[in-house]
Amino acid sequence: METRFEMAVIGTGMAGLAAALFAARQGVAAAVVGSSAEIIFASGFFDVLGVHPIEQRRIRINPWKGIEALVRDNPKHPYAKISQKNIAESLETVIAFLQKTGLSYCRRSNRNAMAVTPAGTLKPTYAMPRSMWNGVLAWEEKAPCLIVGLEGLKGFSARMIAENLRQKWPGLRPVKVSFPDSGPGAELFAERLARRLESSSIRKSFAAAVRRRLGAARAVGMPAVFGLYRPEEVFADLQARIGVPIFEIPTMPPSIPGLRIKDAFLRELPKLGVRVFAEKKVLAARHEPGRGFVLDIGAEAAEAVVCSDAVILASGRFLGRGLRAERTRIIEAVFDLPVYQVSDRASWHREELLDARGHPIHRAGVEIDDWFRPLAGSGRPAYDRLFAAGSILAHQDWMREKCGSGLAVASAQAAVNAYLNLKKSPAQ
Ligand SMILES: Cc1cc2nc3c(=O)[nH]c(=O)nc-3n(C[C@H](O)[C@H](O)[C@H](O)COP(=O)(O)OP(=O)(O)OC[C@H]3O[C@@H](n4cnc5c(N)ncnc54)[C@H](O)[C@@H]3O)c2cc1C
């Protein structure tokens, strides 16, 4: 079956989903194809810029001043091609969209907030789900606070969080409670806990168990499992029953806040006219005169053919599988575009895993022109109407710079806008 769209978006991570949203809002007939990737690992935070320079591990309280310094020091960073006004606007659009789907976000426009991580550290981030925000306020007041772990939930240790933060936040008290109706020794999984908390009788017993341990705590932090489909209702009800402000702390993957974002996009995009090919991939891609881009789509074998005037490549890095590391080089997996990389494999990583400068492999990716078009070896765009967005872009280390979702969303908007501008004045 062959279907024609004006734009095809490759990738259903944050960058691809945001690109599909921006395209739909501009009236572009779009299809998006991809499977689960980094987004289901993601904490739900929207980082814009938290650390620069990374080698000094300098935390940026004001993300915008941080970006100013970043692009001055690294003019090849993709942020250097997007105005701060457009970065902010793209984030507001996505946050407003999520809010309408029932996922409220909290932020202060010119200031990062410090969020509690499951490792018991604090990280600067720009925006976070409403269900996490009370953690920021409790930290700022250094309020006496209970951190609740669950018997049988692996990878979330209330004790470790409290121990690691003890110097900075002595009022943290860790406890472990049993989840209602889970037998002794049972292993618990975040996804199942989130679904079970959507039942009001489970919430009632769980809240009662937490309340019994409350003591003098003025806030309660818990693993991020406050519901998958109705998180705001679960959060409000639990908070009312426990009687003090509560907050979620991200867990190890799969991350419920990441799943919520993905679910919201996949539910709402079709209503905006976007055709979603979920859990599918582009198996082969080519450009043919008269047909434009031709993409064979399927899970294992081709099930559909999508033709489009433009493509946005938002296929991620190694986890997303947009880039693949072979024995001697890194390749871009869909169009075989040139990849910026250090030339010899021995230099991909530094000797120390935690080297503050990061590893050169984490800056690999496709290089783009000012219109977000990947470059061919000649230095010219590989194709007139092929654009790239998200973590596949070269010259950024989103993990260490703490700019993952911010860069994904801002570059997605920039790529869609570049296409629309080129459509108006094709001479570029
Ligand atoms: C553990 C972890 C924690 C994170 N925490 C945060 C955080 O706290 N704050 C923050 O801001 N960001 C965070 N992120 C980062 C954020 O999730 C990523 O930066 C962002 O998701 C990058 O998105 P992306 O869309 O570019 O790539 P990805 O999310 O990797 O998505 C790539 C997409 O491309 C698809 N794809 C690849 N090849 C093909 C193909 N041939 N055909 C079709 N589709 C294809 C994949 O299926 C996938 O859907 C975290 C990420 C991880 C892994």
CSV table of C-alpha atoms and ligand atoms in Angstrom, one decimal:
chain,number,residue,atom,x,y,z
A,1,MET,CA,0.0,0.0,0.0
A,2,GLU,CA,1.4,3.4,-1.0
A,3,THR,CA,0.4,6.6,0.7
A,4,ARG,CA,1.5,10.1,0.0
A,5,PHE,CA,2.2,12.8,2.7
A,6,GLU,CA,3.8,16.2,2.5
A,7,MET,CA,6.1,15.3,5.3
A,8,ALA,CA,7.4,12.0,6.8
A,9,VAL,CA,9.0,12.1,10.3
A,10,ILE,CA,11.3,9.2,11.1
A,11,GLY,CA,11.4,8.6,14.9
A,12,THR,CA,8.9,8.6,17.7
A,13,GLY,CA,11.2,9.9,20.4
A,14,MET,CA,10.8,13.4,21.8
A,15,ALA,CA,12.2,15.0,18.6
A,16,GLY,CA,10.0,13.0,16.2
A,17,LEU,CA,6.8,13.4,18.2
A,18,ALA,CA,7.4,17.1,18.6
A,19,ALA,CA,8.2,17.5,14.9
A,20,ALA,CA,4.9,15.7,14.0
A,21,LEU,CA,3.0,18.1,16.4
A,22,PHE,CA,4.7,21.2,14.9
A,23,ALA,CA,3.9,20.0,11.4
A,24,ALA,CA,0.3,19.3,12.1
A,25,ARG,CA,-0.1,22.7,13.8
A,26,GLN,CA,1.1,24.3,10.5
A,27,GLY,CA,-1.3,22.3,8.4
A,28,VAL,CA,1.3,20.0,6.9
A,29,ALA,CA,0.0,16.5,6.2
A,30,ALA,CA,2.4,14.4,8.1
A,31,ALA,CA,3.1,10.7,8.9
A,32,VAL,CA,5.4,9.7,11.8
A,33,VAL,CA,7.1,6.3,12.1
A,34,GLY,CA,9.2,4.7,14.9
A,35,SER,CA,9.3,2.5,17.9
A,36,SER,CA,9.9,3.0,21.6
A,37,ALA,CA,13.3,4.4,22.4
A,38,GLU,CA,15.0,6.8,24.7
A,39,ILE,CA,11.7,8.5,25.6
A,40,ILE,CA,10.6,5.5,27.7
A,41,PHE,CA,13.9,5.8,29.6
A,42,ALA,CA,13.5,9.5,30.1
A,43,SER,CA,12.7,11.0,33.5
A,44,GLY,CA,9.9,13.3,32.3
A,45,PHE,CA,12.1,16.3,33.0
A,46,PHE,CA,12.5,18.9,30.2
A,47,ASP,CA,16.1,19.9,30.4
A,48,VAL,CA,17.0,23.0,28.4
A,49,LEU,CA,20.6,23.6,29.5
A,50,GLY,CA,21.8,22.6,33.0
A,51,VAL,CA,25.6,22.3,32.8
A,52,HIS,CA,28.2,24.3,31.0
A,53,PRO,CA,31.2,24.0,30.7
A,54,ILE,CA,30.9,20.3,31.3
A,55,GLU,CA,34.5,19.9,32.2
A,56,GLN,CA,34.0,22.3,35.2
A,57,ARG,CA,30.6,20.7,35.9
A,58,ARG,CA,29.2,24.2,36.2
A,59,ILE,CA,25.6,24.1,37.0
A,60,ARG,CA,23.5,26.8,35.2
A,61,ILE,CA,20.7,28.2,37.2
A,62,ASN,CA,19.6,30.4,34.3
A,63,PRO,CA,19.4,28.2,31.3
A,64,TRP,CA,19.3,31.1,28.8
A,65,LYS,CA,22.5,32.6,30.1
A,66,GLY,CA,23.9,29.1,30.0
A,67,ILE,CA,23.0,28.7,26.3
A,68,GLU,CA,24.5,32.1,25.5
A,69,ALA,CA,27.8,30.9,27.0
A,70,LEU,CA,27.5,27.5,25.4
A,71,VAL,CA,27.1,28.8,21.8
A,72,ARG,CA,29.9,31.3,22.3
A,73,ASP,CA,32.2,28.5,23.4
A,74,ASN,CA,30.9,25.9,20.9
A,75,PRO,CA,29.5,27.7,17.8
A,76,LYS,CA,28.8,24.3,16.1
A,77,HIS,CA,26.3,23.3,18.8
A,78,PRO,CA,22.8,23.0,17.3
A,79,TYR,CA,21.5,25.5,19.7
A,80,ALA,CA,23.7,28.1,17.9
A,81,LYS,CA,21.2,27.8,15.0
A,82,ILE,CA,18.1,28.6,17.0
A,83,SER,CA,17.2,31.8,18.6
A,84,GLN,CA,16.4,31.8,22.3
A,85,LYS,CA,12.9,33.1,21.5
A,86,ASN,CA,12.3,30.1,19.3
A,87,ILE,CA,13.6,27.6,21.8
A,88,ALA,CA,11.3,29.1,24.5
A,89,GLU,CA,8.4,29.1,22.1
A,90,SER,CA,8.8,25.5,21.1
A,91,LEU,CA,8.9,24.4,24.7
A,92,GLU,CA,5.8,26.4,25.6
A,93,THR,CA,4.0,24.8,22.6
A,94,VAL,CA,4.8,21.2,23.7
A,95,ILE,CA,4.1,21.9,27.4
A,96,ALA,CA,0.7,23.5,26.5
A,97,PHE,CA,-0.1,20.5,24.3
A,98,LEU,CA,0.8,18.0,27.2
A,99,GLN,CA,-1.2,20.1,29.6
A,100,LYS,CA,-4.3,19.7,27.4
A,101,THR,CA,-3.8,15.9,27.4
A,102,GLY,CA,-3.8,15.9,31.2
A,103,LEU,CA,0.0,16.2,31.9
A,104,SER,CA,0.7,19.5,33.7
A,105,TYR,CA,4.2,20.8,33.9
A,106,CYS,CA,5.7,23.3,36.3
A,107,ARG,CA,8.6,25.7,35.6
A,108,ARG,CA,10.0,29.1,36.3
A,109,SER,CA,10.8,30.8,33.0
A,110,ASN,CA,14.3,32.0,33.7
A,111,ARG,CA,15.5,29.6,36.3
A,112,ASN,CA,16.2,25.9,36.4
A,113,ALA,CA,14.9,24.0,39.4
A,114,MET,CA,16.9,21.4,41.3
A,115,ALA,CA,15.2,18.0,41.0
A,116,VAL,CA,15.8,14.9,43.1
A,117,THR,CA,17.1,11.9,41.1
A,118,PRO,CA,16.8,8.2,41.9
A,119,ALA,CA,20.6,8.2,42.6
A,120,GLY,CA,20.1,10.7,45.4
A,121,THR,CA,21.6,13.6,43.6
A,122,LEU,CA,20.1,16.9,42.5
A,123,LYS,CA,20.0,17.9,38.9
A,124,PRO,CA,19.1,21.2,37.3
A,125,THR,CA,16.1,21.1,34.9
A,126,TYR,CA,13.8,23.6,33.3
A,127,ALA,CA,10.4,22.0,33.6
A,128,MET,CA,9.0,18.9,35.3
A,129,PRO,CA,5.6,17.2,35.8
A,130,ARG,CA,3.4,18.8,38.4
A,131,SER,CA,3.6,15.5,40.3
A,132,MET,CA,7.4,16.2,40.9
A,133,TRP,CA,7.3,19.9,41.7
A,134,ASN,CA,6.7,19.6,45.5
A,135,GLY,CA,10.1,17.9,45.7
A,136,VAL,CA,11.7,21.2,44.4
A,137,LEU,CA,9.8,23.2,47.0
A,138,ALA,CA,10.7,20.8,49.8
A,139,TRP,CA,14.3,20.9,48.9
A,140,GLU,CA,14.4,24.7,48.7
A,141,GLU,CA,13.0,24.8,52.3
A,142,LYS,CA,15.0,21.8,53.4
A,143,ALA,CA,11.7,20.6,54.9
A,144,PRO,CA,11.6,17.4,57.0
A,145,CYS,CA,10.6,14.9,54.4
A,146,LEU,CA,9.8,11.2,54.1
A,147,ILE,CA,11.2,9.2,51.2
A,148,VAL,CA,9.2,6.1,50.6
A,149,GLY,CA,10.6,3.0,49.0
A,150,LEU,CA,8.4,0.0,48.2
A,151,GLU,CA,9.1,-3.6,49.2
A,152,GLY,CA,9.9,-5.5,46.1
A,153,LEU,CA,10.5,-2.5,43.7
A,154,LYS,CA,14.1,-2.9,42.5
A,155,GLY,CA,16.3,0.0,41.4
A,156,PHE,CA,14.7,2.5,43.8
A,157,SER,CA,16.3,2.8,47.2
A,158,ALA,CA,14.8,5.4,49.6
A,159,ARG,CA,17.8,4.8,51.8
A,160,MET,CA,20.3,5.5,49.1
A,161,ILE,CA,18.5,8.8,48.2
A,162,ALA,CA,18.5,9.9,51.8
A,163,GLU,CA,22.1,8.8,52.5
A,164,ASN,CA,23.4,10.6,49.4
A,165,LEU,CA,21.6,13.8,50.2
A,166,ARG,CA,22.1,13.7,53.9
A,167,GLN,CA,24.8,16.5,54.0
A,168,LYS,CA,22.7,18.9,52.0
A,169,TRP,CA,19.3,17.9,53.2
A,170,PRO,CA,19.5,16.3,56.7
A,171,GLY,CA,15.7,16.2,57.2
A,172,LEU,CA,15.2,13.3,54.8
A,173,ARG,CA,13.9,10.1,56.4
A,174,PRO,CA,13.8,6.9,54.4
A,175,VAL,CA,11.1,4.2,55.0
A,176,LYS,CA,10.0,1.1,53.1
A,177,VAL,CA,6.4,0.2,52.9
A,178,SER,CA,4.5,-2.8,51.5
A,179,PHE,CA,2.3,-2.1,48.5
A,180,PRO,CA,-1.3,-3.2,49.1
A,181,ASP,CA,-2.1,-6.8,48.0
A,182,SER,CA,1.5,-7.7,47.2
A,183,GLY,CA,2.6,-10.8,48.9
A,184,PRO,CA,5.9,-11.0,50.8
A,185,GLY,CA,8.9,-11.4,48.5
A,186,ALA,CA,6.9,-10.4,45.4
A,187,GLU,CA,8.8,-8.4,42.8
A,188,LEU,CA,7.1,-5.2,41.8
A,189,PHE,CA,7.3,-3.4,38.5
A,190,ALA,CA,6.7,0.3,38.0
A,191,GLU,CA,4.3,-0.1,35.1
A,192,ARG,CA,2.0,-2.4,37.1
A,193,LEU,CA,2.2,-0.2,40.2
A,194,ALA,CA,1.2,2.8,38.1
A,195,ARG,CA,-1.9,1.0,36.7
A,196,ARG,CA,-2.9,-0.4,40.1
A,197,LEU,CA,-2.7,3.1,41.7
A,198,GLU,CA,-5.5,4.1,39.2
A,199,SER,CA,-7.8,2.1,41.4
A,200,SER,CA,-9.2,4.2,44.3
A,201,SER,CA,-9.4,1.3,46.8
A,202,ILE,CA,-5.6,0.6,46.2
A,203,ARG,CA,-4.9,4.3,46.7
A,204,LYS,CA,-6.8,4.3,49.9
A,205,SER,CA,-4.8,1.4,51.4
A,206,PHE,CA,-1.5,2.7,50.1
A,207,ALA,CA,-2.1,6.2,51.4
A,208,ALA,CA,-3.0,4.8,54.8
A,209,ALA,CA,0.3,2.8,54.9
A,210,VAL,CA,2.3,6.0,54.1
A,211,ARG,CA,0.3,8.1,56.6
A,212,ARG,CA,1.2,5.7,59.4
A,213,ARG,CA,4.9,6.4,58.8
A,214,LEU,CA,4.5,10.2,58.3
A,215,GLY,CA,5.7,11.4,61.8
A,216,ALA,CA,6.9,15.1,61.5
A,217,ALA,CA,7.4,14.9,57.7
A,218,ARG,CA,6.1,18.0,55.9
A,219,ALA,CA,6.4,16.3,52.4
A,220,VAL,CA,6.7,12.8,51.0
A,221,GLY,CA,8.8,11.7,48.0
A,222,MET,CA,7.9,8.4,46.3
A,223,PRO,CA,8.8,6.5,43.1
A,224,ALA,CA,7.2,7.9,40.0
A,225,VAL,CA,4.3,5.5,39.7
A,226,PHE,CA,1.3,7.8,40.3
A,227,GLY,CA,-0.8,6.4,37.4
A,228,LEU,CA,-0.1,5.9,33.7
A,229,TYR,CA,-3.3,7.3,32.1
A,230,ARG,CA,-4.8,9.5,34.8
A,231,PRO,CA,-1.7,10.8,36.7
A,232,GLU,CA,-3.2,14.1,37.9
A,233,GLU,CA,-6.2,12.4,39.5
A,234,VAL,CA,-4.0,9.8,41.2
A,235,PHE,CA,-1.6,12.5,42.4
A,236,ALA,CA,-4.4,14.8,43.8
A,237,ASP,CA,-6.2,11.9,45.5
A,238,LEU,CA,-3.1,10.4,47.1
A,239,GLN,CA,-2.0,13.9,48.3
A,240,ALA,CA,-5.4,14.6,49.8
A,241,ARG,CA,-5.4,11.2,51.6
A,242,ILE,CA,-1.8,11.5,52.9
A,243,GLY,CA,-2.4,15.1,54.0
A,244,VAL,CA,1.0,16.7,53.1
A,245,PRO,CA,2.5,17.7,49.7
A,246,ILE,CA,3.8,14.6,47.9
A,247,PHE,CA,6.1,14.2,44.9
A,248,GLU,CA,7.4,11.7,42.5
A,249,ILE,CA,11.0,10.8,42.0
A,250,PRO,CA,12.0,9.2,38.7
A,251,THR,CA,12.7,5.5,38.7
A,252,MET,CA,15.0,3.3,36.7
A,253,PRO,CA,13.6,2.4,33.2
A,254,PRO,CA,11.0,1.8,32.0
A,255,SER,CA,10.1,5.3,33.3
A,256,ILE,CA,6.4,6.0,33.9
A,257,PRO,CA,6.7,9.8,33.2
A,258,GLY,CA,8.4,8.9,29.8
A,259,LEU,CA,5.6,6.5,29.0
A,260,ARG,CA,3.0,9.0,29.9
A,261,ILE,CA,4.5,11.5,27.4
A,262,LYS,CA,4.7,9.0,24.6
A,263,ASP,CA,1.2,7.8,25.2
A,264,ALA,CA,-0.2,11.3,25.2
A,265,PHE,CA,1.4,12.1,21.8
A,266,LEU,CA,0.4,8.8,20.2
A,267,ARG,CA,-3.2,9.3,21.4
A,268,GLU,CA,-3.5,12.9,20.3
A,269,LEU,CA,-1.5,13.2,17.1
A,270,PRO,CA,-4.0,11.2,15.0
A,271,LYS,CA,-6.7,13.7,16.2
A,272,LEU,CA,-4.6,16.4,14.6
A,273,GLY,CA,-4.5,14.5,11.3
A,274,VAL,CA,-1.1,12.9,11.8
A,275,ARG,CA,-0.8,9.3,10.5
A,276,VAL,CA,1.1,7.3,13.1
A,277,PHE,CA,3.0,4.1,12.2
A,278,ALA,CA,3.7,3.0,15.8
A,279,GLU,CA,6.2,0.3,16.6
A,280,LYS,CA,7.3,0.2,12.9
A,281,LYS,CA,10.5,1.3,11.3
A,282,VAL,CA,11.8,2.6,7.9
A,283,LEU,CA,13.4,-0.4,6.4
A,284,ALA,CA,14.7,1.3,3.3
A,285,ALA,CA,14.7,4.9,2.1
A,286,ARG,CA,15.4,6.5,-1.2
A,287,HIS,CA,14.8,9.6,-3.2
A,288,GLU,CA,13.3,9.3,-6.7
A,289,PRO,CA,12.7,12.0,-9.2
A,290,GLY,CA,9.0,12.7,-9.4
A,291,ARG,CA,8.1,10.6,-6.3
A,292,GLY,CA,10.2,12.4,-3.7
A,293,PHE,CA,11.2,10.4,-0.7
A,294,VAL,CA,10.1,6.8,-0.8
A,295,LEU,CA,10.1,4.9,2.5
A,296,ASP,CA,9.5,1.2,3.0
A,297,ILE,CA,7.8,0.8,6.4
A,298,GLY,CA,7.2,-2.3,8.5
A,299,ALA,CA,8.2,-4.3,11.6
A,300,GLU,CA,10.4,-6.9,9.9
A,301,ALA,CA,9.3,-6.9,6.2
A,302,ALA,CA,7.8,-3.9,4.3
A,303,GLU,CA,4.1,-3.5,5.0
A,304,ALA,CA,3.5,0.0,3.6
A,305,VAL,CA,5.2,2.5,1.3
A,306,VAL,CA,5.2,6.2,2.3
A,307,CYS,CA,6.1,8.8,-0.3
A,308,SER,CA,6.7,12.4,0.8
A,309,ASP,CA,8.1,15.7,-0.3
A,310,ALA,CA,10.1,16.2,2.9
A,311,VAL,CA,11.5,14.0,5.6
A,312,ILE,CA,12.5,14.9,9.1
A,313,LEU,CA,15.1,12.5,10.4
A,314,ALA,CA,14.7,12.2,14.2
A,315,SER,CA,16.1,8.7,14.6
A,316,GLY,CA,18.2,9.3,17.7
A,317,ARG,CA,21.7,8.1,18.5
A,318,PHE,CA,22.8,4.7,19.5
A,319,LEU,CA,19.9,3.8,21.8
A,320,GLY,CA,17.3,5.0,19.3
A,321,ARG,CA,19.3,3.3,16.5
A,322,GLY,CA,19.7,6.3,14.3
A,323,LEU,CA,23.5,5.8,14.6
A,324,ARG,CA,25.2,2.4,14.5
A,325,ALA,CA,28.7,1.8,15.6
A,326,GLU,CA,30.5,-0.6,13.4
A,327,ARG,CA,34.0,-2.0,13.9
A,328,THR,CA,35.8,1.0,12.5
A,329,ARG,CA,33.3,3.8,12.1
A,330,ILE,CA,29.9,5.1,13.1
A,331,ILE,CA,27.2,5.1,10.4
A,332,GLU,CA,23.9,6.8,10.0
A,333,ALA,CA,21.4,4.0,9.6
A,334,VAL,CA,18.6,5.2,7.3
A,335,PHE,CA,20.2,7.3,4.5
A,336,ASP,CA,23.9,6.5,5.1
A,337,LEU,CA,24.6,10.2,5.6
A,338,PRO,CA,28.2,11.2,6.6
A,339,VAL,CA,28.6,11.2,10.4
A,340,TYR,CA,30.8,13.6,12.3
A,341,GLN,CA,33.1,11.4,14.4
A,342,VAL,CA,36.6,11.1,15.7
A,343,SER,CA,38.5,9.0,13.1
A,344,ASP,CA,40.0,6.2,15.1
A,345,ARG,CA,38.0,3.9,17.4
A,346,ALA,CA,40.5,4.0,20.2
A,347,SER,CA,39.6,7.7,20.7
A,348,TRP,CA,35.8,7.2,20.9
A,349,HIS,CA,36.0,6.9,24.7
A,350,ARG,CA,38.4,8.4,27.2
A,351,GLU,CA,40.1,6.2,29.7
A,352,GLU,CA,38.0,7.2,32.7
A,353,LEU,CA,34.3,6.4,32.4
A,354,LEU,CA,33.4,9.5,34.5
A,355,ASP,CA,35.8,11.9,32.8
A,356,ALA,CA,34.2,15.3,33.2
A,357,ARG,CA,34.9,16.2,29.6
A,358,GLY,CA,32.6,13.4,28.4
A,359,HIS,CA,33.5,11.0,25.6
A,360,PRO,CA,34.1,12.1,22.0
A,361,ILE,CA,31.6,9.4,20.8
A,362,HIS,CA,28.8,11.4,22.5
A,363,ARG,CA,29.3,14.3,20.1
A,364,ALA,CA,29.0,12.1,17.0
A,365,GLY,CA,26.1,12.8,14.7
A,366,VAL,CA,25.0,14.4,11.5
A,367,GLU,CA,26.2,17.9,10.7
A,368,ILE,CA,23.6,20.3,9.4
A,369,ASP,CA,23.4,23.6,7.5
A,370,ASP,CA,21.4,26.6,8.9
A,371,TRP,CA,18.2,25.0,7.6
A,372,PHE,CA,18.7,21.9,9.6
A,373,ARG,CA,19.6,19.8,6.5
A,374,PRO,CA,22.2,17.1,7.0
A,375,LEU,CA,25.3,17.7,4.9
A,376,ALA,CA,26.7,15.4,2.3
A,377,GLY,CA,30.5,15.0,2.0
A,378,SER,CA,30.6,18.0,-0.3
A,379,GLY,CA,29.5,20.3,2.5
A,380,ARG,CA,26.2,20.9,0.6
A,381,PRO,CA,22.8,19.5,1.9
A,382,ALA,CA,22.5,15.8,1.1
A,383,TYR,CA,18.9,16.4,-0.1
A,384,ASP,CA,17.0,19.7,-0.5
A,385,ARG,CA,14.1,18.5,1.6
A,386,LEU,CA,15.8,16.2,4.2
A,387,PHE,CA,16.0,17.8,7.7
A,388,ALA,CA,17.3,16.4,11.0
A,389,ALA,CA,16.4,17.0,14.6
A,390,GLY,CA,17.1,15.7,18.1
A,391,SER,CA,19.9,13.7,19.5
A,392,ILE,CA,21.2,12.6,16.1
A,393,LEU,CA,22.6,16.1,15.6
A,394,ALA,CA,26.4,16.4,16.0
A,395,HIS,CA,28.4,18.6,18.3
A,396,GLN,CA,26.3,18.2,21.4
A,397,ASP,CA,26.5,16.0,24.4
A,398,TRP,CA,22.9,16.3,25.7
A,399,MET,CA,23.6,13.9,28.6
A,400,ARG,CA,26.3,15.9,30.2
A,401,GLU,CA,25.0,19.3,29.1
A,402,LYS,CA,21.6,18.4,30.4
A,403,CYS,CA,19.7,19.6,27.4
A,404,GLY,CA,18.1,16.3,26.1
A,405,SER,CA,14.4,17.1,25.7
A,406,GLY,CA,14.9,20.9,25.2
A,407,LEU,CA,17.2,20.4,22.3
A,408,ALA,CA,14.9,17.7,20.8
A,409,VAL,CA,11.9,20.0,20.9
A,410,ALA,CA,13.6,23.1,19.8
A,411,SER,CA,15.4,21.4,16.9
A,412,ALA,CA,12.1,19.7,15.8
A,413,GLN,CA,10.4,23.1,15.6
A,414,ALA,CA,13.4,24.6,13.8
A,415,ALA,CA,13.4,21.7,11.2
A,416,VAL,CA,9.7,22.1,10.5
A,417,ASN,CA,10.0,25.9,10.2
A,418,ALA,CA,13.0,25.5,7.9
A,419,TYR,CA,10.9,23.2,5.6
A,420,LEU,CA,8.1,25.8,5.5
A,421,ASN,CA,10.4,28.6,4.8
A,422,LEU,CA,12.1,26.7,2.0
A,423,LYS,CA,8.7,25.9,0.5
A,424,LYS,CA,8.0,29.6,0.3
A,425,SER,CA,11.4,30.5,-1.1
A,426,PRO,CA,12.9,27.4,-2.7
A,427,ALA,CA,16.0,29.1,-4.0
A,428,GLN,CA,18.1,28.4,-0.8
B,1,LIG,C1,18.0,7.2,30.6
B,1,LIG,C2,17.6,8.5,30.0
B,1,LIG,C3,17.2,9.5,30.8
B,1,LIG,C4,16.9,10.7,30.2
B,1,LIG,N1,16.5,11.7,31.0
B,1,LIG,C5,16.3,12.9,30.5
B,1,LIG,C6,16.0,14.0,31.4
B,1,LIG,O1,16.0,13.9,32.6
B,1,LIG,N2,15.7,15.2,30.8
B,1,LIG,C7,15.7,15.4,29.4
B,1,LIG,O2,15.5,16.5,29.0
B,1,LIG,N3,16.0,14.4,28.6
B,1,LIG,C8,16.3,13.2,29.1
B,1,LIG,N4,16.5,12.1,28.3
B,1,LIG,C9,16.8,12.4,26.9
B,1,LIG,C10,15.7,12.5,26.0
B,1,LIG,O3,14.8,11.4,26.2
B,1,LIG,C11,16.4,12.4,24.7
B,1,LIG,O4,17.3,13.4,24.5
B,1,LIG,C12,15.5,12.6,23.7
B,1,LIG,O5,14.5,11.6,23.8
B,1,LIG,C13,16.1,12.5,22.3
B,1,LIG,O6,15.2,12.3,21.5
B,1,LIG,P1,15.3,11.8,20.1
B,1,LIG,O7,13.9,11.9,19.6
B,1,LIG,O8,16.3,12.6,19.3
B,1,LIG,O9,15.8,10.3,20.0
B,1,LIG,P2,15.2,9.0,20.6
B,1,LIG,O10,14.4,9.2,21.8
B,1,LIG,O11,16.4,8.0,20.6
B,1,LIG,O12,14.2,8.5,19.4
B,1,LIG,C14,14.7,8.0,18.2
B,1,LIG,C15,13.5,7.4,17.5
B,1,LIG,O13,13.9,7.1,16.2
B,1,LIG,C16,13.3,5.8,15.9
B,1,LIG,N5,14.1,5.2,14.8
B,1,LIG,C17,15.4,4.9,14.7
B,1,LIG,N6,15.7,4.3,13.5
B,1,LIG,C18,14.5,4.3,12.8
B,1,LIG,C19,14.1,3.7,11.6
B,1,LIG,N7,14.9,3.2,10.7
B,1,LIG,N8,12.8,3.8,11.2
B,1,LIG,C20,11.9,4.4,12.0
B,1,LIG,N9,12.2,4.9,13.3
B,1,LIG,C21,13.5,4.8,13.6
B,1,LIG,C22,13.3,5.1,17.1
B,1,LIG,O14,12.4,4.0,17.1
B,1,LIG,C23,12.9,6.2,18.1
B,1,LIG,O15,11.5,6.3,18.1
B,1,LIG,C24,16.9,10.9,28.8
B,1,LIG,C25,17.3,9.8,28.0
B,1,LIG,C26,17.7,8.6,28.6
B,1,LIG,C27,18.1,7.5,27.7
